PDB file of C-alpha atoms in Angstrom:
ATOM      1  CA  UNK Q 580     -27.417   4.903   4.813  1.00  0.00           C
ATOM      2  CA  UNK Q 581     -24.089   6.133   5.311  1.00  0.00           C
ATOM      3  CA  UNK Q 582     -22.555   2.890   3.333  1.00  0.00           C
ATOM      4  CA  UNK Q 583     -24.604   3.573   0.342  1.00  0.00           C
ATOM      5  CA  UNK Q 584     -22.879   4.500  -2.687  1.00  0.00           C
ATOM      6  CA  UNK Q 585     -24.492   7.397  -3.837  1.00  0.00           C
ATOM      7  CA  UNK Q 586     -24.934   9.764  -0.658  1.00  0.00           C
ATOM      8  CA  UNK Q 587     -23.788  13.244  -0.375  1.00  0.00           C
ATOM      9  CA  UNK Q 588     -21.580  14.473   2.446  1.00  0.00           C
ATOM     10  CA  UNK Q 589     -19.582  17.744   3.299  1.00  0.00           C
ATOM     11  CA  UNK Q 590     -15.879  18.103   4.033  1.00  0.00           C
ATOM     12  CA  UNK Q 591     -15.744  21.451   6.030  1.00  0.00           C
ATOM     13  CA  UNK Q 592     -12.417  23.692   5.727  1.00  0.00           C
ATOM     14  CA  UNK Q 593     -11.666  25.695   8.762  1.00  0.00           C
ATOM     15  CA  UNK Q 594      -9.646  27.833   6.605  1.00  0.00           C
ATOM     16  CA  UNK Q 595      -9.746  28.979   2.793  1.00  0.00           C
ATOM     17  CA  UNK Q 596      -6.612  28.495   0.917  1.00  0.00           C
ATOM     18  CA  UNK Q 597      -5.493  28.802  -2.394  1.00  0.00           C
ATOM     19  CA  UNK Q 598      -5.609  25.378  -3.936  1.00  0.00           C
ATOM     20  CA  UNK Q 599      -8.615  24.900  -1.961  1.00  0.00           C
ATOM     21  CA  UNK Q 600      -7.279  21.558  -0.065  1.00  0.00           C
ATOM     22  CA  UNK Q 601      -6.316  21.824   3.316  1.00  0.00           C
ATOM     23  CA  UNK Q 602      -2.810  23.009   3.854  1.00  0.00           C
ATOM     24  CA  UNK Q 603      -1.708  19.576   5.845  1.00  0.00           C
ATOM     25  CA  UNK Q 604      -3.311  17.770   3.481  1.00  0.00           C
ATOM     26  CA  UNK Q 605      -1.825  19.109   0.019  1.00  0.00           C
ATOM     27  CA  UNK Q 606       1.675  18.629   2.348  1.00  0.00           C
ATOM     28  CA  UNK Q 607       1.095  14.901   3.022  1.00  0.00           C
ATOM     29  CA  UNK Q 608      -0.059  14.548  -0.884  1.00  0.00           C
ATOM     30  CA  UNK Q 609       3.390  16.651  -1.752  1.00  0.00           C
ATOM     31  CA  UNK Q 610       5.308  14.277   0.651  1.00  0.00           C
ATOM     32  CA  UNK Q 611       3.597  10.775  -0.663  1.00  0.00           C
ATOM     33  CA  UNK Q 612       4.729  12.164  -4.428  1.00  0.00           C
ATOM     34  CA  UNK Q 613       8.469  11.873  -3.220  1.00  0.00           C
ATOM     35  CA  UNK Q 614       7.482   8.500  -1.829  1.00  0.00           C
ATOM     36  CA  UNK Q 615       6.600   7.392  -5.031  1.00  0.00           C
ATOM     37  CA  UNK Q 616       9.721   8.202  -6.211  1.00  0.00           C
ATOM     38  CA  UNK Q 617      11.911   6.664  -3.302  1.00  0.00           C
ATOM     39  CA  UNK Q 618       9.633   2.984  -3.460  1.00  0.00           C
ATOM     40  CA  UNK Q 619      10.028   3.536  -7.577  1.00  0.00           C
ATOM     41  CA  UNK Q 620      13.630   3.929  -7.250  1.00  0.00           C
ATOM     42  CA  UNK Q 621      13.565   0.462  -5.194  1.00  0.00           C
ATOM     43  CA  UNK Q 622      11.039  -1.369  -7.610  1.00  0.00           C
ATOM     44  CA  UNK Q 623      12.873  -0.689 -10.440  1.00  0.00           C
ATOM     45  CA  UNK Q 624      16.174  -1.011  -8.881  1.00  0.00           C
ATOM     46  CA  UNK Q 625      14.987  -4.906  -8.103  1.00  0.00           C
ATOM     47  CA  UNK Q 626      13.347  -5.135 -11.621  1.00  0.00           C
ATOM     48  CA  UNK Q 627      16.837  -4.278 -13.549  1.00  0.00           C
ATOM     49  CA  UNK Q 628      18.660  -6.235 -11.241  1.00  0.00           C
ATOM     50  CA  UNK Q 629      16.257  -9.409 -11.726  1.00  0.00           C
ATOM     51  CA  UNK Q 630      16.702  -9.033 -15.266  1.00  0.00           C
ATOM     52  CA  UNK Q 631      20.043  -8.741 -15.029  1.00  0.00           C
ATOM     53  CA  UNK Q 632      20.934 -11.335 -12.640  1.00  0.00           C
ATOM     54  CA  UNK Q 633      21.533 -14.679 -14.650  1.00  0.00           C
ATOM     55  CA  UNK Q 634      20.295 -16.981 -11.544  1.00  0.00           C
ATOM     56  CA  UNK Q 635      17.539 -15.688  -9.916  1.00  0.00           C
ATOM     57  CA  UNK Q 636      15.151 -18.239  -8.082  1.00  0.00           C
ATOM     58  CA  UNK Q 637      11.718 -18.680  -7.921  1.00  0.00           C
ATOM     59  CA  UNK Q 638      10.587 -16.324  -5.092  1.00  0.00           C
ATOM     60  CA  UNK Q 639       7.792 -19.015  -3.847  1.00  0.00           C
ATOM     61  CA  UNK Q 640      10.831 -21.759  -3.263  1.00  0.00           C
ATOM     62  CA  UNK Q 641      12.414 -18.891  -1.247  1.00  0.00           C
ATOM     63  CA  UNK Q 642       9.599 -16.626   0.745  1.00  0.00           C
ATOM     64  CA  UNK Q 643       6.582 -17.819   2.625  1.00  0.00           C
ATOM     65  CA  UNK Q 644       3.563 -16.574   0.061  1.00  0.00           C
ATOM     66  CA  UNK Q 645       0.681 -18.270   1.549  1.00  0.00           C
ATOM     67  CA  UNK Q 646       1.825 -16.168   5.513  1.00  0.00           C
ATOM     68  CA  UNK Q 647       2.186 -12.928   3.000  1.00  0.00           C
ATOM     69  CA  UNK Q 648      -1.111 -13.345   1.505  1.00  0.00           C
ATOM     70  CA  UNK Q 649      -2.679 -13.062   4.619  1.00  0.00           C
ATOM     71  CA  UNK Q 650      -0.311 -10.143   5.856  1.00  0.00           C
ATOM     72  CA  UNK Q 651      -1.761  -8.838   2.914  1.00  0.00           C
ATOM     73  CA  UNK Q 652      -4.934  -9.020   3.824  1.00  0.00           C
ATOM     74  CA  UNK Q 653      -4.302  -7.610   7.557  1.00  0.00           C
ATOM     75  CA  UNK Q 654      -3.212  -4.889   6.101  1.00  0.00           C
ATOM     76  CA  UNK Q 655      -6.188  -4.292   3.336  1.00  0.00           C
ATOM     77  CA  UNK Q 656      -8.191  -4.649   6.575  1.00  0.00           C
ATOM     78  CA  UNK Q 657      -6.449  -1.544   8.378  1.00  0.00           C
ATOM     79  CA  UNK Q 658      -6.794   0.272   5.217  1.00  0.00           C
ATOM     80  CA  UNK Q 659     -10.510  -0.440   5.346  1.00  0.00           C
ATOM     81  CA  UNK Q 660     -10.763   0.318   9.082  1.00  0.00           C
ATOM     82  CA  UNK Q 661      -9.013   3.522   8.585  1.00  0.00           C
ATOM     83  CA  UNK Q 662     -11.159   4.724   5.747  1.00  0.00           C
ATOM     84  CA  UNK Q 663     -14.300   3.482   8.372  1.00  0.00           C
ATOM     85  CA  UNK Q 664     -12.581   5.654  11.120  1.00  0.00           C
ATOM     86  CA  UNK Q 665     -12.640   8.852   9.233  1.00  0.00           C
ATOM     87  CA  UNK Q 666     -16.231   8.265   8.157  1.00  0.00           C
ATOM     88  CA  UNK Q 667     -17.398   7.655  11.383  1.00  0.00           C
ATOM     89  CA  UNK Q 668     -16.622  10.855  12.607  1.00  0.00           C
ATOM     90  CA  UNK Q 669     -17.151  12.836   9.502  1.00  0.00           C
ATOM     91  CA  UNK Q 670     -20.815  11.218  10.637  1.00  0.00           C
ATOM     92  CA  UNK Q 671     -20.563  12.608  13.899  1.00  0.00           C
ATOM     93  CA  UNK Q 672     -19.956   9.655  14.729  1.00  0.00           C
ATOM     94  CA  UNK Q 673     -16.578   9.276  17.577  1.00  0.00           C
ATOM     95  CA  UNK Q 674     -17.008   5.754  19.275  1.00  0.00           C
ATOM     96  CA  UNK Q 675     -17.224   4.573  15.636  1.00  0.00           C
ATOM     97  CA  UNK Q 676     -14.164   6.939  14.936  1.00  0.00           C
ATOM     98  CA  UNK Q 677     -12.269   5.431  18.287  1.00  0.00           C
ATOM     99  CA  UNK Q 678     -13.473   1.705  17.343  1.00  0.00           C
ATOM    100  CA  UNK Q 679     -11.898   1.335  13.654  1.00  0.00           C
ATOM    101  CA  UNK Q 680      -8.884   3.910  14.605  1.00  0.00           C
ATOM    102  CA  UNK Q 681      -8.065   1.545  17.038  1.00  0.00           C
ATOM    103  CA  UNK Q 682      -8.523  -1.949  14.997  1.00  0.00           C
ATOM    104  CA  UNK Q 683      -5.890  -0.030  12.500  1.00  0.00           C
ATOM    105  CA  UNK Q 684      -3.738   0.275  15.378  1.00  0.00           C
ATOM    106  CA  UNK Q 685      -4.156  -3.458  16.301  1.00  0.00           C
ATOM    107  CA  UNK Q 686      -3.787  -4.670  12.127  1.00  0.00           C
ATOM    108  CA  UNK Q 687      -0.701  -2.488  11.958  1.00  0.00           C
ATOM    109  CA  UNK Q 688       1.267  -4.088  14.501  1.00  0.00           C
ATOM    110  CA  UNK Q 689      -0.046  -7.790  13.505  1.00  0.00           C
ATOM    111  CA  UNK Q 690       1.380  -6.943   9.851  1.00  0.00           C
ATOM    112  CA  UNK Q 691       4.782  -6.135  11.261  1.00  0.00           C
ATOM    113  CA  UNK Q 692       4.550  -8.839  14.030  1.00  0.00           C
ATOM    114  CA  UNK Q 693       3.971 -10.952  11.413  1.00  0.00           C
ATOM    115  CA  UNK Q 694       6.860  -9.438   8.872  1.00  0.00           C
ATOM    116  CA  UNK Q 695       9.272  -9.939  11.992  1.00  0.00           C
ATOM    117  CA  UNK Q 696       7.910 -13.869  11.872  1.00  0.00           C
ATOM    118  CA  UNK Q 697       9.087 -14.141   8.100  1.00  0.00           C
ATOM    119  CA  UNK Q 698      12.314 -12.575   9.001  1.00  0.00           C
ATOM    120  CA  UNK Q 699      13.360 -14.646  11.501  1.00  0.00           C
ATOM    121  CA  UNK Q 700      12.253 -17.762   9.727  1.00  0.00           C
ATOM    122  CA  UNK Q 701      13.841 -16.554   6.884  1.00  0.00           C
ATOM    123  CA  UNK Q 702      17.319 -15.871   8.284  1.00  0.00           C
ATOM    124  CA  UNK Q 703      17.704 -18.627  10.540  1.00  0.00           C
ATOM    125  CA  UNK Q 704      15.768 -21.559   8.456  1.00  0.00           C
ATOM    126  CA  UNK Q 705      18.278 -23.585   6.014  1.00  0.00           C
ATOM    127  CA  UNK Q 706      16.702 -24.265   2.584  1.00  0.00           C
ATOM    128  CA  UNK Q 707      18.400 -25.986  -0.354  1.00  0.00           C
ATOM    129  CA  UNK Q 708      19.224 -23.063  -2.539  1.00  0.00           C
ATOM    130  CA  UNK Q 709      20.422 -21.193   1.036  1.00  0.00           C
ATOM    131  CA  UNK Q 710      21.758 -23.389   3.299  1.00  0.00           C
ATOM    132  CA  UNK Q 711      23.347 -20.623   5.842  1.00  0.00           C
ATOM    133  CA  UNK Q 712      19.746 -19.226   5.633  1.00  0.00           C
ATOM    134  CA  UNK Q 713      18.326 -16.282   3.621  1.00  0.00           C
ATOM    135  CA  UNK Q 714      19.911 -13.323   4.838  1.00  0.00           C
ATOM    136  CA  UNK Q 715      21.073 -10.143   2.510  1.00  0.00           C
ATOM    137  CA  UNK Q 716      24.360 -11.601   2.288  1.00  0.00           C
ATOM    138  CA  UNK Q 717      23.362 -14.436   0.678  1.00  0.00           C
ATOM    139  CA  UNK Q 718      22.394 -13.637  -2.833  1.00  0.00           C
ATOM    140  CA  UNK Q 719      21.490 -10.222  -4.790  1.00  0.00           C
ATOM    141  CA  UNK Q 720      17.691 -11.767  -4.227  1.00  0.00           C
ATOM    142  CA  UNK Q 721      18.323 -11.370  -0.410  1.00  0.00           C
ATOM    143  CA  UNK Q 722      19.969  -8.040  -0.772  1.00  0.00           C
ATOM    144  CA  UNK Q 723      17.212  -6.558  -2.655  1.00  0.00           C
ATOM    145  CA  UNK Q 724      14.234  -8.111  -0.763  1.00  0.00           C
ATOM    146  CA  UNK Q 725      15.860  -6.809   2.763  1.00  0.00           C
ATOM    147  CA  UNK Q 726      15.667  -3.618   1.197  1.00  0.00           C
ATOM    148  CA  UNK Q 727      12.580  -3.585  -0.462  1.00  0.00           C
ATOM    149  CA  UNK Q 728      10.767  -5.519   2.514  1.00  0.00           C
ATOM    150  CA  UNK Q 729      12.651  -3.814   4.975  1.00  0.00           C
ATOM    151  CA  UNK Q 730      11.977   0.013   4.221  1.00  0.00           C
ATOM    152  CA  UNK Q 731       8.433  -1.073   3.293  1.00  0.00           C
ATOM    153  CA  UNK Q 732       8.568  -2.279   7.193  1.00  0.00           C
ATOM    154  CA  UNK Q 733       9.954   0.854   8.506  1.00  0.00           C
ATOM    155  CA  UNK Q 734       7.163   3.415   7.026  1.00  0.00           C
ATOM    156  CA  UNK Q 735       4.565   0.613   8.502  1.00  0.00           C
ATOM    157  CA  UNK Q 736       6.143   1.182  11.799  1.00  0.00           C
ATOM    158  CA  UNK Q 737       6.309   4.831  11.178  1.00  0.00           C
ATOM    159  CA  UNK Q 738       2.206   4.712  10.623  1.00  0.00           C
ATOM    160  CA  UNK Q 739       1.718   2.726  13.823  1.00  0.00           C
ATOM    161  CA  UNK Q 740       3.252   5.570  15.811  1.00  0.00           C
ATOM    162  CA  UNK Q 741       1.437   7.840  14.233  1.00  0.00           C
ATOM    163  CA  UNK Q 742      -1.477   5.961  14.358  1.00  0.00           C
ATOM    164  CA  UNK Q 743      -1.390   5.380  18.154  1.00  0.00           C
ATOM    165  CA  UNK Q 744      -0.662   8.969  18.332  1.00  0.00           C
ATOM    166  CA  UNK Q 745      -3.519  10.074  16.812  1.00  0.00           C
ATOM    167  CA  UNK Q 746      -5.902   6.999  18.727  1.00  0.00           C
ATOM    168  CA  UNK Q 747      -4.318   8.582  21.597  1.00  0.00           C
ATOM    169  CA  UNK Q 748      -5.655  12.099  20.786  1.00  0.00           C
ATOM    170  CA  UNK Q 749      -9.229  10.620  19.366  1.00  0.00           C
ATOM    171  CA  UNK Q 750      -9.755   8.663  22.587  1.00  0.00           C
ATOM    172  CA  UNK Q 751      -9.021  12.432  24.710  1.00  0.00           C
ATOM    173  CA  UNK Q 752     -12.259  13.558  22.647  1.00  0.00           C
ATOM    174  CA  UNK Q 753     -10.105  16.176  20.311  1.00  0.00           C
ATOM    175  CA  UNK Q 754     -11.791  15.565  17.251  1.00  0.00           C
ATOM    176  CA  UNK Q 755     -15.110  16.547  16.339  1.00  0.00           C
ATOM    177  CA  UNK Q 756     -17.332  15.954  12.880  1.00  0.00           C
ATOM    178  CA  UNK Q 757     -15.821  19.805  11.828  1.00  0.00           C
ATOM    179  CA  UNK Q 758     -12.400  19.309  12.925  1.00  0.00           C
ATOM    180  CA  UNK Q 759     -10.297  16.104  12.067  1.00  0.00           C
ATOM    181  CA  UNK Q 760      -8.011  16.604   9.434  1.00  0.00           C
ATOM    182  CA  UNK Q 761      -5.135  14.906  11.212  1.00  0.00           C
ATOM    183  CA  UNK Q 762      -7.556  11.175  10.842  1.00  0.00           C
ATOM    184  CA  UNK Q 763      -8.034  12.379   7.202  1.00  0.00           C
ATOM    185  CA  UNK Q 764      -3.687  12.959   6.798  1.00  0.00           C
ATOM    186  CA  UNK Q 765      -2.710  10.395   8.317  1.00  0.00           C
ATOM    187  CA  UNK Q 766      -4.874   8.126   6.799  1.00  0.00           C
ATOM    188  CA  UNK Q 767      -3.519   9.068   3.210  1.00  0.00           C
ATOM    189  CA  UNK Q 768       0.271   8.036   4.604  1.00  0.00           C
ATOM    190  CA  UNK Q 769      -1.661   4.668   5.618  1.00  0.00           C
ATOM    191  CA  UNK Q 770      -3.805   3.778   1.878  1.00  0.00           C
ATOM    192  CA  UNK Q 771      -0.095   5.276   0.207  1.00  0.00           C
ATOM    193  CA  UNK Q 772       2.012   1.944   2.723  1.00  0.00           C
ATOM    194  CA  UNK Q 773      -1.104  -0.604   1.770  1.00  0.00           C
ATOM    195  CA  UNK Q 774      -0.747   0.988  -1.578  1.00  0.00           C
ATOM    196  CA  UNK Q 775       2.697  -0.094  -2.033  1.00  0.00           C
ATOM    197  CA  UNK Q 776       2.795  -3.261  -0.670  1.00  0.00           C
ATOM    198  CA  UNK Q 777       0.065  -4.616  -2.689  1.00  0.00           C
ATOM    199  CA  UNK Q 778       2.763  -3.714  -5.587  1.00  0.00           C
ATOM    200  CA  UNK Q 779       5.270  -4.990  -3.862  1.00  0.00           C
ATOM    201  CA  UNK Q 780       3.544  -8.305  -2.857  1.00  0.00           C
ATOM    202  CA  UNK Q 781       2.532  -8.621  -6.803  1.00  0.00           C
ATOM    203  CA  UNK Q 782       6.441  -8.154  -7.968  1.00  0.00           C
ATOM    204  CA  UNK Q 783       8.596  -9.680  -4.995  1.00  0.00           C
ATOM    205  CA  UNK Q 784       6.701 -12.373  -4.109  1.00  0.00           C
ATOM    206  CA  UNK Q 785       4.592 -13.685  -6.561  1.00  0.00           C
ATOM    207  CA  UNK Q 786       6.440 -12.716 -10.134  1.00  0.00           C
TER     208      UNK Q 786
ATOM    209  CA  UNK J 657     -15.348  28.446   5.176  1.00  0.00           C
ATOM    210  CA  UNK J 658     -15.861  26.200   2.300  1.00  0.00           C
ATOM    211  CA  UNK J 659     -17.861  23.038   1.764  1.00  0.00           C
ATOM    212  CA  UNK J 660     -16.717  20.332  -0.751  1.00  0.00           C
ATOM    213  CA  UNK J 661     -19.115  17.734  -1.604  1.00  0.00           C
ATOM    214  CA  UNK J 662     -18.371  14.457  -2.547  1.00  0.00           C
ATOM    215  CA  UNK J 663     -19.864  11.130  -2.843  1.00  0.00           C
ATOM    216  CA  UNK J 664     -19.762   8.226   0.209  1.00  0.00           C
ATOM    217  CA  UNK J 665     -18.408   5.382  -1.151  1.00  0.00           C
ATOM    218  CA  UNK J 666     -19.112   1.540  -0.155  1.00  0.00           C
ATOM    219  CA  UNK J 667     -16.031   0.501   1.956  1.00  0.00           C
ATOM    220  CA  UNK J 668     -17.216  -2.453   2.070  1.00  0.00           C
ATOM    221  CA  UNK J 669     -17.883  -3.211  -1.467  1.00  0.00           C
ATOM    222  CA  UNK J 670     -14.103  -1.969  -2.680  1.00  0.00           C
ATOM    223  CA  UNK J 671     -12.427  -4.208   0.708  1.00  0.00           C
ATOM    224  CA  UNK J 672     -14.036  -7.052  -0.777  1.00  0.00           C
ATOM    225  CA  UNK J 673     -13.251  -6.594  -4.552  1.00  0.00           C
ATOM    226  CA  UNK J 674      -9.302  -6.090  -2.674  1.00  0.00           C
ATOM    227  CA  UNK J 675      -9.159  -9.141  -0.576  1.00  0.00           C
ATOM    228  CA  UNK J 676     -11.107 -11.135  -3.560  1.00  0.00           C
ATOM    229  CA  UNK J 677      -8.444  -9.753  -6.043  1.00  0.00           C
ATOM    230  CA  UNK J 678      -5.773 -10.852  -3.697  1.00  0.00           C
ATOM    231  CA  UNK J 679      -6.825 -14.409  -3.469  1.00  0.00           C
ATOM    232  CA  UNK J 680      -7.412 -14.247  -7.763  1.00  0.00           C
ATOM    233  CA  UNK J 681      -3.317 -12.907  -7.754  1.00  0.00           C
ATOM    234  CA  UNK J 682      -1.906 -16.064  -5.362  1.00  0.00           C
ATOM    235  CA  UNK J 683      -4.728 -18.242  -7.027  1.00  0.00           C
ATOM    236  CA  UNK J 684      -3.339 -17.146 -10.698  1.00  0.00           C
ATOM    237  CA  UNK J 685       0.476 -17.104  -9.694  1.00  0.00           C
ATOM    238  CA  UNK J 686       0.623 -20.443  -8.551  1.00  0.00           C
ATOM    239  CA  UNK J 687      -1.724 -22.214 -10.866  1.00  0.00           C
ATOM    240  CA  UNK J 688      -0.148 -20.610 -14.061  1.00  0.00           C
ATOM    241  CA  UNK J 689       3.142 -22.476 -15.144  1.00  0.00           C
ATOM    242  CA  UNK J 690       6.066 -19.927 -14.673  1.00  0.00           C
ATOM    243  CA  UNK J 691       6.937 -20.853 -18.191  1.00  0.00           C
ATOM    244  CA  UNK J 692       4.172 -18.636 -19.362  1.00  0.00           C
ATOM    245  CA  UNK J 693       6.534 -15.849 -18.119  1.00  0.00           C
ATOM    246  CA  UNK J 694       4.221 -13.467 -20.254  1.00  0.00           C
ATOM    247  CA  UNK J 695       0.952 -14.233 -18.936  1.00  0.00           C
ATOM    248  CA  UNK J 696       2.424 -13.942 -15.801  1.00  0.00           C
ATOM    249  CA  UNK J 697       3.937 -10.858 -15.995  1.00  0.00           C
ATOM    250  CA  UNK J 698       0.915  -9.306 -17.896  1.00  0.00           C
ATOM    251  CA  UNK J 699      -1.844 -10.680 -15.273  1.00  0.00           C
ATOM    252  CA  UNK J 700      -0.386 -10.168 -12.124  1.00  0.00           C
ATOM    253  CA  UNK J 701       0.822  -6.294 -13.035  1.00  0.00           C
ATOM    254  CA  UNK J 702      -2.519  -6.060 -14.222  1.00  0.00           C
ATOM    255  CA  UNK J 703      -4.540  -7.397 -11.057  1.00  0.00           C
ATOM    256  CA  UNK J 704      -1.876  -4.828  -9.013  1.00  0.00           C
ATOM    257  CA  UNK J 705      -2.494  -2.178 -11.205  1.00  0.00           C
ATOM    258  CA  UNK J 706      -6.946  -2.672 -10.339  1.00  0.00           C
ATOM    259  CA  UNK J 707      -5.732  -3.004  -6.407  1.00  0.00           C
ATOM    260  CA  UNK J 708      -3.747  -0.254  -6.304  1.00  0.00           C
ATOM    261  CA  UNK J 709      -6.312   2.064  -8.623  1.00  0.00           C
ATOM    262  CA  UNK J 710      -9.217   1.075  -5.993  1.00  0.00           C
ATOM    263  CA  UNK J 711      -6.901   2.146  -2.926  1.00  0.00           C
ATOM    264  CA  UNK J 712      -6.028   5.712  -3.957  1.00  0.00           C
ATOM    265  CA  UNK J 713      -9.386   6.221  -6.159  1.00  0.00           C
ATOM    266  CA  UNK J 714     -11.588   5.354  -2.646  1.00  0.00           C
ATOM    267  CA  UNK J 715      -9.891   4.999  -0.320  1.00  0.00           C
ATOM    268  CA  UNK J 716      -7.750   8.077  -0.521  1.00  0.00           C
ATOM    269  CA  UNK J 717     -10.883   9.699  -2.149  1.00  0.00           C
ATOM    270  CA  UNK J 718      -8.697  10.709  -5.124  1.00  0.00           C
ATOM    271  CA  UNK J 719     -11.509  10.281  -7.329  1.00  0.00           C
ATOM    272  CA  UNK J 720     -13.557  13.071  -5.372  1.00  0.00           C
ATOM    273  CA  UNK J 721     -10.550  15.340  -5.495  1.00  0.00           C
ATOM    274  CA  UNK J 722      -9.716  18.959  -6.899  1.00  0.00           C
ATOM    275  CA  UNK J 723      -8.593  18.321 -10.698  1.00  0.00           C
ATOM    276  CA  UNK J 724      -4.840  20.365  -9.914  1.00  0.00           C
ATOM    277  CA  UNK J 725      -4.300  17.197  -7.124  1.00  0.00           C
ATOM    278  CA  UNK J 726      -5.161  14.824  -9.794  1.00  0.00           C
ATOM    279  CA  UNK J 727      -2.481  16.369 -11.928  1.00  0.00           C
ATOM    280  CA  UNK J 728      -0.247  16.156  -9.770  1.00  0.00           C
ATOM    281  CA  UNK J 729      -0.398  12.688  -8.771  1.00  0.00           C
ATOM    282  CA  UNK J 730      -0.711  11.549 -12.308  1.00  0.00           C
ATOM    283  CA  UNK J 731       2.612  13.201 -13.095  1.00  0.00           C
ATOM    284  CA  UNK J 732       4.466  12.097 -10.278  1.00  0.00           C
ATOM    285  CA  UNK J 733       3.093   8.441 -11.623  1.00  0.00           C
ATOM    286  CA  UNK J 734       4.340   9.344 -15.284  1.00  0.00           C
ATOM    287  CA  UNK J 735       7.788   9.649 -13.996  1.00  0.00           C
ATOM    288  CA  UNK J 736       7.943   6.535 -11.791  1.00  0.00           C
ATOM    289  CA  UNK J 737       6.736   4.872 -14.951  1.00  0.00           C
ATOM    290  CA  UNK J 738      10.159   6.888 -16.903  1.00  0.00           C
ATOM    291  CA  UNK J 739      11.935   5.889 -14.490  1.00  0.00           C
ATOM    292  CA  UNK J 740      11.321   1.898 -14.771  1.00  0.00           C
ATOM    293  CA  UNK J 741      11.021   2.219 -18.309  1.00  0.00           C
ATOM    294  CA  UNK J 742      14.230   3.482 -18.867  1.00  0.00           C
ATOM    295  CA  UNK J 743      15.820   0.969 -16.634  1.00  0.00           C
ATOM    296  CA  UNK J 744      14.014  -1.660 -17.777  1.00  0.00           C
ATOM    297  CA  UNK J 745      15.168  -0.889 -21.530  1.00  0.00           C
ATOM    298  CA  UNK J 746      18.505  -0.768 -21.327  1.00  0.00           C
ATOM    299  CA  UNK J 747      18.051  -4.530 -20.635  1.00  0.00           C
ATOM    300  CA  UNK J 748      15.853  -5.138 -23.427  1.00  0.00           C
ATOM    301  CA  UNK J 749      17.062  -3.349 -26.298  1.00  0.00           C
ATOM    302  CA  UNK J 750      20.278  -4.480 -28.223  1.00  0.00           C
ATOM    303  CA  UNK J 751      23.254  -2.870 -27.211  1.00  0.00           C
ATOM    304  CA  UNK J 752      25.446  -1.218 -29.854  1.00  0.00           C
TER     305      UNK J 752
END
């Protein structure tokens, strides 16, 4: 049974090379390294800034935690429905492939519908500690969280595209159980976003 | 061409550990008084840190990988760690 733990399966390389991983694939690992880098940059840019900063409020008197929790899960879902996609048709499986390819489509653009939600609420509700609304004028907290949030947004959209792109090119029948590395790349970019916003969630909204 | 073998692992089993996880974090964070800064701190970086370890160890099959991609990854993760470290103590210790 395919969702057993313990079963065997093969990967098959079209090509040898000399790390032994895909070329597109080592690239997209090599590219989600730099990400690290650019979203560490950010997280500890907000961490010494927090510290720093001698009023900083509680982020769940600010943000919306319990609607985040479940964009959180929404987009744990995708990840899972992505990881399904590219076992369904390393199963020779491609309605399963087309199925959870296009759920991640569909969770994707919930998690940003729902990030554009929080924005808006955010920026045009009046709270006591904001009373012009939350905006990245307001307060180094704002600055920092439009940043954070925001650039965490813009690689989400970035995967959508892609996403549809390559839903676009499984439902035209061009991948096959022995050739569909682009499902297996772009799915890496996808786990890296859910990646970093479950450490994002942890330290913006909840710490 | 090559073959690579590697294990299937339980989707299923790891999206429910996540989304269990998640409710534990918002469960923990808003039960625990935000006095305990500490605690906090400690058990919500620590229920992250299990997360994000289950997302690029199955999901992204990491844990299947080549050894050299392993390597890799780990030192990219070294210097993100550096690079908050750093940042982070030249808050905490005394300045001269």
């Amino acid at each position: 049974m395919e969702a057993r733990a313990a079963v065997l399966v093969h990967e098959r390389f079209d090509e040898e090379t000399s790390t032994g991983i895909p070329h597109d694939k080592m690239g997209m690992w090599v590219f989600l390294c730099s990400e690290v880098m650019f979203f560490t940059g950010l997280i500890g840019s907000y961490i010494v800034l927090r510290f720093a900063s001698p009023f900083w409020p509680q982020p769940s008197t600010v943000l919306n935690v319990p609607l985040t929790a479940v964009n959180t899960f929404i987009l744990i879902c995708s990840s899972v429905t992505m990881v399904q996609a590219l076992a369904g048709i390393r199963a020779g499986n491609p309605a399963k492939m087309k199925l959870f390819l296009s759920l991640t489509l569909l969770f994707g653009a919930i998690f940003l519908s729902i990030q554009g939600v929080e924005y808006w609420k955010l920026l045009h509700e009046h709270t006591r500690h904001y009373p012009h609304g939350f905006n990245p004028h307001a307060s180094l907290f704002g600055s920092v969280f439009f940043t954070t949030t925001g650039f965490h947004g813009f690689h989400v959209f970035c995967g959508v595209v892609c996403i549809a792109f390559v839903t676009g090119k499984a439902l035209l029948g061009k991948y096959t159980q022995a050739s569909h590395q682009g499902i297996e790349t772009i799915g890496l970019y996808w786990h890296f976003v859910d990646l970093v916003w479950i450490v994002l969630f942890t330290i913006i909204y909840l710490i | 061409m090559s073959h690579v073998l590697h294990k299937v692992t339980n989707y299923m089993t790891i999206f429910w550990w996540l989304a269990g996880l998640t409710v534990v974090e918002v469960g923990y964070s808003s039960l625990l008084p935000h006095e305990h800064k500490a605690a906090l701190i400690l058990g919500l970086v620590g229920f992250a840190t299990i997360k994000a370890s289950l997302v690029a160890l199955y999901f992204m099959h990491l844990r299947f990988e080549r050894k050299s991609l392993g390597i890799i990854v780990t030192s990219t993760l070294i210097l993100g760690c550096i690079l908050v470290g750093v940042g982070i103590a030249e808050h905490l210790l005394p300045r001269p």
